[in-house]
PDB file of C-alpha atoms and ligand atoms in Angstrom:
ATOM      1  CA  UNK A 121      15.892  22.592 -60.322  1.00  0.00           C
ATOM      2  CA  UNK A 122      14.723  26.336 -59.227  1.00  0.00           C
ATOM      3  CA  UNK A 123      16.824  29.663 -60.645  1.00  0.00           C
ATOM      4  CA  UNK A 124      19.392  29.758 -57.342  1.00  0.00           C
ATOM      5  CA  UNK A 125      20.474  26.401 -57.468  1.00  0.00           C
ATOM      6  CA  UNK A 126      21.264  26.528 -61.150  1.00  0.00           C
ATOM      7  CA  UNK A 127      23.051  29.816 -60.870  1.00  0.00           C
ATOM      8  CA  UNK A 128      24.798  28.334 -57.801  1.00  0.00           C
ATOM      9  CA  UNK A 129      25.831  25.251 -59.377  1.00  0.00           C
ATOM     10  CA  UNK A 130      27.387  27.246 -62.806  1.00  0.00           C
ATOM     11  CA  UNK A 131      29.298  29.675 -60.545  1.00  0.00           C
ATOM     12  CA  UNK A 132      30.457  26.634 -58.624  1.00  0.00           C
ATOM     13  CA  UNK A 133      31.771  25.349 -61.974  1.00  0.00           C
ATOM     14  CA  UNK A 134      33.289  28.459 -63.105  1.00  0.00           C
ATOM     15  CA  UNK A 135      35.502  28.994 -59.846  1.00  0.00           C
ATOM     16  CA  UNK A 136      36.564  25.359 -60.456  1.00  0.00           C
ATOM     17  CA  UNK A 137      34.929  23.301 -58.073  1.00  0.00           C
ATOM     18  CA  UNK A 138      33.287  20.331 -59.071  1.00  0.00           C
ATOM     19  CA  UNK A 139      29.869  20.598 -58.743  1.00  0.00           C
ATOM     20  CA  UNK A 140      27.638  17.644 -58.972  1.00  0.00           C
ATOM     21  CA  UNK A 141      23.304  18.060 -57.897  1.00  0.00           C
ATOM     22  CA  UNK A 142      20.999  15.326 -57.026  1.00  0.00           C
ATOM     23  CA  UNK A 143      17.411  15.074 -55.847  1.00  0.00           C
ATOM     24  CA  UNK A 144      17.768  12.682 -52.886  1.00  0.00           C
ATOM     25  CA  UNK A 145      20.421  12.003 -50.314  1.00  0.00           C
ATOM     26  CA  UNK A 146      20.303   8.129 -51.461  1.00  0.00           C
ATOM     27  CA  UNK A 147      21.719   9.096 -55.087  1.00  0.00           C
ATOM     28  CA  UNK A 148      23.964  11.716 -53.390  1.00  0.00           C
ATOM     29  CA  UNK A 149      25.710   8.873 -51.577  1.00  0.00           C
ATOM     30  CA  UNK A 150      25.788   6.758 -54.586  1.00  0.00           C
ATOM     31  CA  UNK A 151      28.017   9.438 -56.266  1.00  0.00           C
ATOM     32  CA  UNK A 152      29.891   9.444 -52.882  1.00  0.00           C
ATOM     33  CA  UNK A 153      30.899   5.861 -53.223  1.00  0.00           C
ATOM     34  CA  UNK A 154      31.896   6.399 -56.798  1.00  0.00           C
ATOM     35  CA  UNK A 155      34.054   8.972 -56.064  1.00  0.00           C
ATOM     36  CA  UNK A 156      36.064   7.554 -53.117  1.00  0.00           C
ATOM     37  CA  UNK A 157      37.936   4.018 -54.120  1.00  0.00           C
ATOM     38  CA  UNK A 158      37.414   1.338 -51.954  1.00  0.00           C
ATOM     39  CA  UNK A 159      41.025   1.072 -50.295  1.00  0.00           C
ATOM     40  CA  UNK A 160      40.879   5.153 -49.521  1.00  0.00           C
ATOM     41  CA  UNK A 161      42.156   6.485 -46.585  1.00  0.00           C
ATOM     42  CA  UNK A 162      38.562   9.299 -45.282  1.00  0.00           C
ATOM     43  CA  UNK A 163      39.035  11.853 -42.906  1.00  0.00           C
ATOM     44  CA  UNK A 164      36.124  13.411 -42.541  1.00  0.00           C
ATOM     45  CA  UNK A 165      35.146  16.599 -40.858  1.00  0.00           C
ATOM     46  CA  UNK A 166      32.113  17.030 -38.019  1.00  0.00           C
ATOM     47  CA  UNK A 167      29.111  17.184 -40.025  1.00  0.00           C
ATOM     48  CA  UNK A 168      25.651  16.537 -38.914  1.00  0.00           C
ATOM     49  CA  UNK A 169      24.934  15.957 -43.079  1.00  0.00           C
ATOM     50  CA  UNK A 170      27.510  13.785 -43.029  1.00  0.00           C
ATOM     51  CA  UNK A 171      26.732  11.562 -40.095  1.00  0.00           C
ATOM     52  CA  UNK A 172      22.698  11.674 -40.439  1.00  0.00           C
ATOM     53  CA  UNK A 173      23.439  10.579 -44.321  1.00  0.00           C
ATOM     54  CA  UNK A 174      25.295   7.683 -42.071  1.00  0.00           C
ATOM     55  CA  UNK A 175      28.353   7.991 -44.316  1.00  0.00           C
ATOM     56  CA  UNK A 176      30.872   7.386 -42.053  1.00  0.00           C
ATOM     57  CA  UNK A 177      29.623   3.785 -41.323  1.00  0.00           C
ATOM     58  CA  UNK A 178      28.643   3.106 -45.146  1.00  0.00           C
ATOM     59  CA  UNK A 179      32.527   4.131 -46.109  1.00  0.00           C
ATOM     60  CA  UNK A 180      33.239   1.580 -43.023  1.00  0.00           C
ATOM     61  CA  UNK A 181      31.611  -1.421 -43.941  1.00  0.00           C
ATOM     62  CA  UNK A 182      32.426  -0.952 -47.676  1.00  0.00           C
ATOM     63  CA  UNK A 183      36.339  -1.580 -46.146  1.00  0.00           C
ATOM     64  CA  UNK A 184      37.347   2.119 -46.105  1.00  0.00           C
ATOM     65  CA  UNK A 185      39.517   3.414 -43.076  1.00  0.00           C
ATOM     66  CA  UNK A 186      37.457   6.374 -41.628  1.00  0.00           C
ATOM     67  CA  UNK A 187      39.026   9.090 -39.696  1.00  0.00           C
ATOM     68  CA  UNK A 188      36.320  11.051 -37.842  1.00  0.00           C
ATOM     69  CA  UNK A 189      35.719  11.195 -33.994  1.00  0.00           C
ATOM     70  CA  UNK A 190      33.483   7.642 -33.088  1.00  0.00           C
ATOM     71  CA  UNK A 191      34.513   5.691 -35.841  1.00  0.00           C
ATOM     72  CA  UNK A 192      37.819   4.876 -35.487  1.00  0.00           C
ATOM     73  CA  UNK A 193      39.502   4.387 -31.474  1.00  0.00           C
ATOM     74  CA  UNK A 194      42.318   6.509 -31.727  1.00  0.00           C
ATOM     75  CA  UNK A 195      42.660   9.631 -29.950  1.00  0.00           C
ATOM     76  CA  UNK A 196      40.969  12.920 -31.053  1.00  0.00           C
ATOM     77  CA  UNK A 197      44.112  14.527 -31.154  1.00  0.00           C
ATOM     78  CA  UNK A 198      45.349  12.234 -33.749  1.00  0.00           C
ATOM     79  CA  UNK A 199      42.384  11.488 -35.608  1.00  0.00           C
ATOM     80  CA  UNK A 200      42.280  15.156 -36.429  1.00  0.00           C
ATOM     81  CA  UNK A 201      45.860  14.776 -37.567  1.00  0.00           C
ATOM     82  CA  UNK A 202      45.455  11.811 -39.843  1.00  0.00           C
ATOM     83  CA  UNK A 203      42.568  13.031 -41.098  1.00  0.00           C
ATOM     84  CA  UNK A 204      44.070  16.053 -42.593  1.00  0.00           C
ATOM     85  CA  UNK A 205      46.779  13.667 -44.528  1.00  0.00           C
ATOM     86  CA  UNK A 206      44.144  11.031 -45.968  1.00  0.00           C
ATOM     87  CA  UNK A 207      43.158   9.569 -49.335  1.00  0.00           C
ATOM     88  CA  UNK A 208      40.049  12.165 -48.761  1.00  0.00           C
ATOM     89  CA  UNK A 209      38.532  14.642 -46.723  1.00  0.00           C
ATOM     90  CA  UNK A 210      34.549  14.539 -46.445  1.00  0.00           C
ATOM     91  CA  UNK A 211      32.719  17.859 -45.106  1.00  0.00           C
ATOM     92  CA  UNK A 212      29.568  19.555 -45.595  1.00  0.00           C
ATOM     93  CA  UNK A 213      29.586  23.483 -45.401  1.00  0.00           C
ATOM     94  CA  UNK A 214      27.884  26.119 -43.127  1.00  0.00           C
ATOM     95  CA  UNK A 215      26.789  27.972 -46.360  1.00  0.00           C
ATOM     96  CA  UNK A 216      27.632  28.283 -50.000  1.00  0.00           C
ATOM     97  CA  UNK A 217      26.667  31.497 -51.832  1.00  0.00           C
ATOM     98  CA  UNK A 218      24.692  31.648 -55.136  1.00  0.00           C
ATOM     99  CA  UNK A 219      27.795  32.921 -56.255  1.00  0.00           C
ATOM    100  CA  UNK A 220      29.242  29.741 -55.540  1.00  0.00           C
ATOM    101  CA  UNK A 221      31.891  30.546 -52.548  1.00  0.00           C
ATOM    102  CA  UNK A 222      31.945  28.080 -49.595  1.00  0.00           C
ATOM    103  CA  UNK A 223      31.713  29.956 -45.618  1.00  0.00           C
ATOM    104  CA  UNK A 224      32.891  27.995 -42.828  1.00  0.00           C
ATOM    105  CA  UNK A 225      33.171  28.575 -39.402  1.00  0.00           C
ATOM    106  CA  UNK A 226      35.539  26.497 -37.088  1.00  0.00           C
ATOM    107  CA  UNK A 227      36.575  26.501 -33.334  1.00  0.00           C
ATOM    108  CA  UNK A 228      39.361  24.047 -33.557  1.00  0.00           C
ATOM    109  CA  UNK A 229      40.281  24.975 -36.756  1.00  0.00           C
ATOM    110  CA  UNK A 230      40.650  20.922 -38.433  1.00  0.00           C
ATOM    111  CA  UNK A 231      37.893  21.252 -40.896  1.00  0.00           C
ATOM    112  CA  UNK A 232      38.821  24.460 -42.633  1.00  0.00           C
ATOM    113  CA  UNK A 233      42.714  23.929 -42.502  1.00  0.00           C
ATOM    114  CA  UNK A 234      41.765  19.889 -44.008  1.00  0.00           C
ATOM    115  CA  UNK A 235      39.772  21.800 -46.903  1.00  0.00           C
ATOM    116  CA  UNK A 236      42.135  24.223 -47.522  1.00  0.00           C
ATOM    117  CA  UNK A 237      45.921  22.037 -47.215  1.00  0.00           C
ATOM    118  CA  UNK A 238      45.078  18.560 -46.499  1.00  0.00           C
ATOM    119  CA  UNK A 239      44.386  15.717 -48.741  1.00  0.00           C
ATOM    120  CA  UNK A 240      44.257  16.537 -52.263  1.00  0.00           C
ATOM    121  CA  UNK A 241      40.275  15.440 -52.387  1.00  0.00           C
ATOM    122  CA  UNK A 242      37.592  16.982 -50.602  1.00  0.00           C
ATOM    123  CA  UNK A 243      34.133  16.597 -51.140  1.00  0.00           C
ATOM    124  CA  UNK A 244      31.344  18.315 -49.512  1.00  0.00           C
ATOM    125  CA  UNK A 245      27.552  17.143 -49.146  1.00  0.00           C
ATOM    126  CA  UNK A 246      25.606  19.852 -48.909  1.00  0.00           C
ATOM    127  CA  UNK A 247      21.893  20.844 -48.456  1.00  0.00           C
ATOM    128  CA  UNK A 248      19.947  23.253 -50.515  1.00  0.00           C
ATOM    129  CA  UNK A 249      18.996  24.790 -47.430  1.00  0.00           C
ATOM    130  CA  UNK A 250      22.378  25.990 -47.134  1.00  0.00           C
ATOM    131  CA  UNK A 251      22.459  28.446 -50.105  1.00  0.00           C
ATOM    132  CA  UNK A 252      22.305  31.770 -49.372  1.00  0.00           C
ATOM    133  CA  UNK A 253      22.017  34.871 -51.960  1.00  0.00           C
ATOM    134  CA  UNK A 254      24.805  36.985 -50.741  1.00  0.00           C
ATOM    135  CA  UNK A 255      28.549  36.356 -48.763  1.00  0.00           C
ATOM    136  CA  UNK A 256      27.415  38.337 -45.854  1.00  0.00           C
ATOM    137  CA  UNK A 257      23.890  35.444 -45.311  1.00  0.00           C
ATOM    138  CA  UNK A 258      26.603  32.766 -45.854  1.00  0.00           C
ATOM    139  CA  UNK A 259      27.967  34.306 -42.708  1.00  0.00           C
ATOM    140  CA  UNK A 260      24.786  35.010 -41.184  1.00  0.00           C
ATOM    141  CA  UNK A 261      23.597  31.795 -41.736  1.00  0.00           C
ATOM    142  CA  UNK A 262      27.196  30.216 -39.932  1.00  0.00           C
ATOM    143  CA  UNK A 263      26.802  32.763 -37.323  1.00  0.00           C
ATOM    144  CA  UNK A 264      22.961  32.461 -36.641  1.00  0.00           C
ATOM    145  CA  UNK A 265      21.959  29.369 -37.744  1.00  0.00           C
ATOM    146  CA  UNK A 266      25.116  26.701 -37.684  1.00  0.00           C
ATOM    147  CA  UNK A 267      26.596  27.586 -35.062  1.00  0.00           C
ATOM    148  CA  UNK A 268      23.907  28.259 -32.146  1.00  0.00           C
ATOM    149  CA  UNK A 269      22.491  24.792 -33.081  1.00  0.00           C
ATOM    150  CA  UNK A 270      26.195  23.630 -32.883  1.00  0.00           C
ATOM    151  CA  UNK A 271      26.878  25.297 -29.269  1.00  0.00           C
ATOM    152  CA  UNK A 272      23.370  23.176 -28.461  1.00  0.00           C
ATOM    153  CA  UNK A 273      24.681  19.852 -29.341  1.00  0.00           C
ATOM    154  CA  UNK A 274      28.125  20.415 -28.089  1.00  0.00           C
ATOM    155  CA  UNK A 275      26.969  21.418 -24.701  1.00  0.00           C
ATOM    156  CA  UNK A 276      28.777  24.812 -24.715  1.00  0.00           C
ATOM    157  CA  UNK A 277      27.402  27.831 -22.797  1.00  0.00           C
ATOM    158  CA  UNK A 278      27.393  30.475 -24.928  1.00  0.00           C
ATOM    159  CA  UNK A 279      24.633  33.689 -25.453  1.00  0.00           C
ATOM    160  CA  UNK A 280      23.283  31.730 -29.237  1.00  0.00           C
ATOM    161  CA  UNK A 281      22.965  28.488 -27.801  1.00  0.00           C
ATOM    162  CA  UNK A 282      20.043  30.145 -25.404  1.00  0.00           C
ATOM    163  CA  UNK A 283      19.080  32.919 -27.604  1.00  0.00           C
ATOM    164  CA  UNK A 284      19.373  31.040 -31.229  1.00  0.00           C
ATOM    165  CA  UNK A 285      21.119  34.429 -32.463  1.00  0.00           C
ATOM    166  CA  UNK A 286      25.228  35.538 -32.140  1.00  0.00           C
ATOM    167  CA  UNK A 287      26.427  38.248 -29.638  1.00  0.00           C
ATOM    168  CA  UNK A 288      29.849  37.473 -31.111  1.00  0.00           C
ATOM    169  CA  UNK A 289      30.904  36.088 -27.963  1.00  0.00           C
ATOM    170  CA  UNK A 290      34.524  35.619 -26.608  1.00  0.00           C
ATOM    171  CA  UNK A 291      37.019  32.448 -25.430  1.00  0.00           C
ATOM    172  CA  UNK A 292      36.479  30.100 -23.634  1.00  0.00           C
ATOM    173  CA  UNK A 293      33.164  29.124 -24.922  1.00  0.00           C
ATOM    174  CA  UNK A 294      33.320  30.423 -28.652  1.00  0.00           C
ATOM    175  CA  UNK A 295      33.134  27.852 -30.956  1.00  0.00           C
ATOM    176  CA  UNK A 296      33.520  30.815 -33.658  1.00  0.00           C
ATOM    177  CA  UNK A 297      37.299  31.141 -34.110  1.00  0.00           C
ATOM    178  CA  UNK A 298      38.003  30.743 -37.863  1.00  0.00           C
ATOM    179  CA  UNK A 299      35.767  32.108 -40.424  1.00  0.00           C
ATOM    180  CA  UNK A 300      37.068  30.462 -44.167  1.00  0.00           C
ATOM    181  CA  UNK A 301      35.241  31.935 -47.227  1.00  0.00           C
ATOM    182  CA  UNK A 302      36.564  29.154 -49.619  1.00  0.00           C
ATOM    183  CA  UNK A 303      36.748  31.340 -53.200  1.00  0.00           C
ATOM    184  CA  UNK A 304      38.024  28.623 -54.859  1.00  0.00           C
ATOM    185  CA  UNK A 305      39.434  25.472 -54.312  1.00  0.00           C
ATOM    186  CA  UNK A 306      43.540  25.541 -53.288  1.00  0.00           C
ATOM    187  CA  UNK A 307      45.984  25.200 -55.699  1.00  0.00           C
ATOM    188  CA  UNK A 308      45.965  21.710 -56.685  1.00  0.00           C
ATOM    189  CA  UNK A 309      43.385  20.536 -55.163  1.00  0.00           C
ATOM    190  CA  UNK A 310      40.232  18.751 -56.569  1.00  0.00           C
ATOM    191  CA  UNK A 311      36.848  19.874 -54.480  1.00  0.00           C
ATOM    192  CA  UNK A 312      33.894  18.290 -55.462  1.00  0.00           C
ATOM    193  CA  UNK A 313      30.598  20.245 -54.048  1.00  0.00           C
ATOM    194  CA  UNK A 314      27.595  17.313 -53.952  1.00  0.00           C
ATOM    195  CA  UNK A 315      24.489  19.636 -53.684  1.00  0.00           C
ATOM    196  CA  UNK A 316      21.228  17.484 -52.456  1.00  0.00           C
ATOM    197  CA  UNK A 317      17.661  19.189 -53.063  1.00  0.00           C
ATOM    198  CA  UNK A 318      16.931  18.389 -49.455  1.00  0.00           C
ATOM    199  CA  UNK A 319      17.068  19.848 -46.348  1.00  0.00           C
ATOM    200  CA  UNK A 320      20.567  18.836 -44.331  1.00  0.00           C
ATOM    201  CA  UNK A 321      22.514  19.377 -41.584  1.00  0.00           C
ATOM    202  CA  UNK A 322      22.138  22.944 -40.119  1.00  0.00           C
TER     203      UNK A 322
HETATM  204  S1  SF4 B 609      30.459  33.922 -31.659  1.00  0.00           S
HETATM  205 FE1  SF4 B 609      29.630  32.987 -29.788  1.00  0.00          FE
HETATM  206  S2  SF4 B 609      27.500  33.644 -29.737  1.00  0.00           S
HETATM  207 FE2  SF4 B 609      28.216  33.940 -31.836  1.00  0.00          FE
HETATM  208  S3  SF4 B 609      27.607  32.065 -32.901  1.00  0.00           S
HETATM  209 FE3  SF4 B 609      29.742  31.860 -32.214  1.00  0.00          FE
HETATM  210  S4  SF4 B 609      29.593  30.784 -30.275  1.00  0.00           S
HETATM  211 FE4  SF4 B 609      27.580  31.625 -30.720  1.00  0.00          FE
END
């Protein structure tokens, strides 16, 4: 384990999240299955760690209800709501700062306001890739890295899904509507952070 993940982890640890580091996705998920009983409710938030990691249908088969868009046939609308009263909420982040503060950027707003007042459990799986020295490259990286690559896959026409870089663009497009620097976790609230020493999600 290099210097920034180290320091990233212990300042995780001393704004009270619960930090936890493994080498490979494989063991991260193992500690992801420990963590979530087998009869808990999941919502989890859009994640490209998340789904590549194929969580969603590993917490499915085990016998866990899943609430995230694909796995379950209700409607968006209310999978978003459910979701942000489950067992669980599963996320990954857009960055996390060596000082150990969570950035997240959201256009519909059901990630961030499911990590900040939703189910009492949230656990994110996140990449080292995603550590960045400072708060402003935690935004940065949301801003210039997450989210043009987001715009891409979701088909939207804005200026960073051409360009790869934010011109801080405007509704209707914007998929950059909330910006949530998680300090530490709510009141409450237990947040486990599950850093992998691979490269996940963008
Ligand atoms: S504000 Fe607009 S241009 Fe900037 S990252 Fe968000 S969607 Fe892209």
């Amino acid at each position: 384990m290099n210097d920034k993940i180290n320091k990233t982890l212990n300042n995780l640890k001393k704004r009270t999240f619960s930090p936890y580091y493994y080498e490979t996705a494989e063991e991260a998920i193992e500690k992801v299955f420990e963590l979530i009983p087998k009869d808990a409710k999941v919502g989890i938030g859009g994640s490209m760690t998340i789904t590549n990691m194929d969580i969603p249908n590993l917490l499915k088969n085990r016998g866990n209800q899943v609430l995230m868009a694909g796995y379950t046939d209700l409607p968006k609308e209310q999978i978003y709501r459910q979701a942000a009263f489950a067992d669980v909420y599963m996320t990954s982040a857009n960055a996390i700062t060596c000082d150990g503060e969570i950035v997240n950027i959201d256009g519909r707003g059901n990630r961030v306001a499911a990590t900040i007042y939703g189910p009492p459990v949230v656990i994110a799986v996140v990449g080292v890739n995603k550590i960045t020295d400072s708060l402003e490259d935690a935004i940065k990286r949301a801003r210039n890295v997450a989210s043009p690559q987001n715009c891409v896959r979701l088909n939207k026409k804005t200026p960073c899904a051409i360009t790869g870089k934010c011109s801080y663009c405007y509704p209707p497009e914007t998929i950059c509507r909330n910006t949530v620097i998680t300090h530490f976790p709510s009141s409450g609230k237990q947040y486990y952070v599950i850093l992998v020493n691979q490269e996940l999600g963008y």
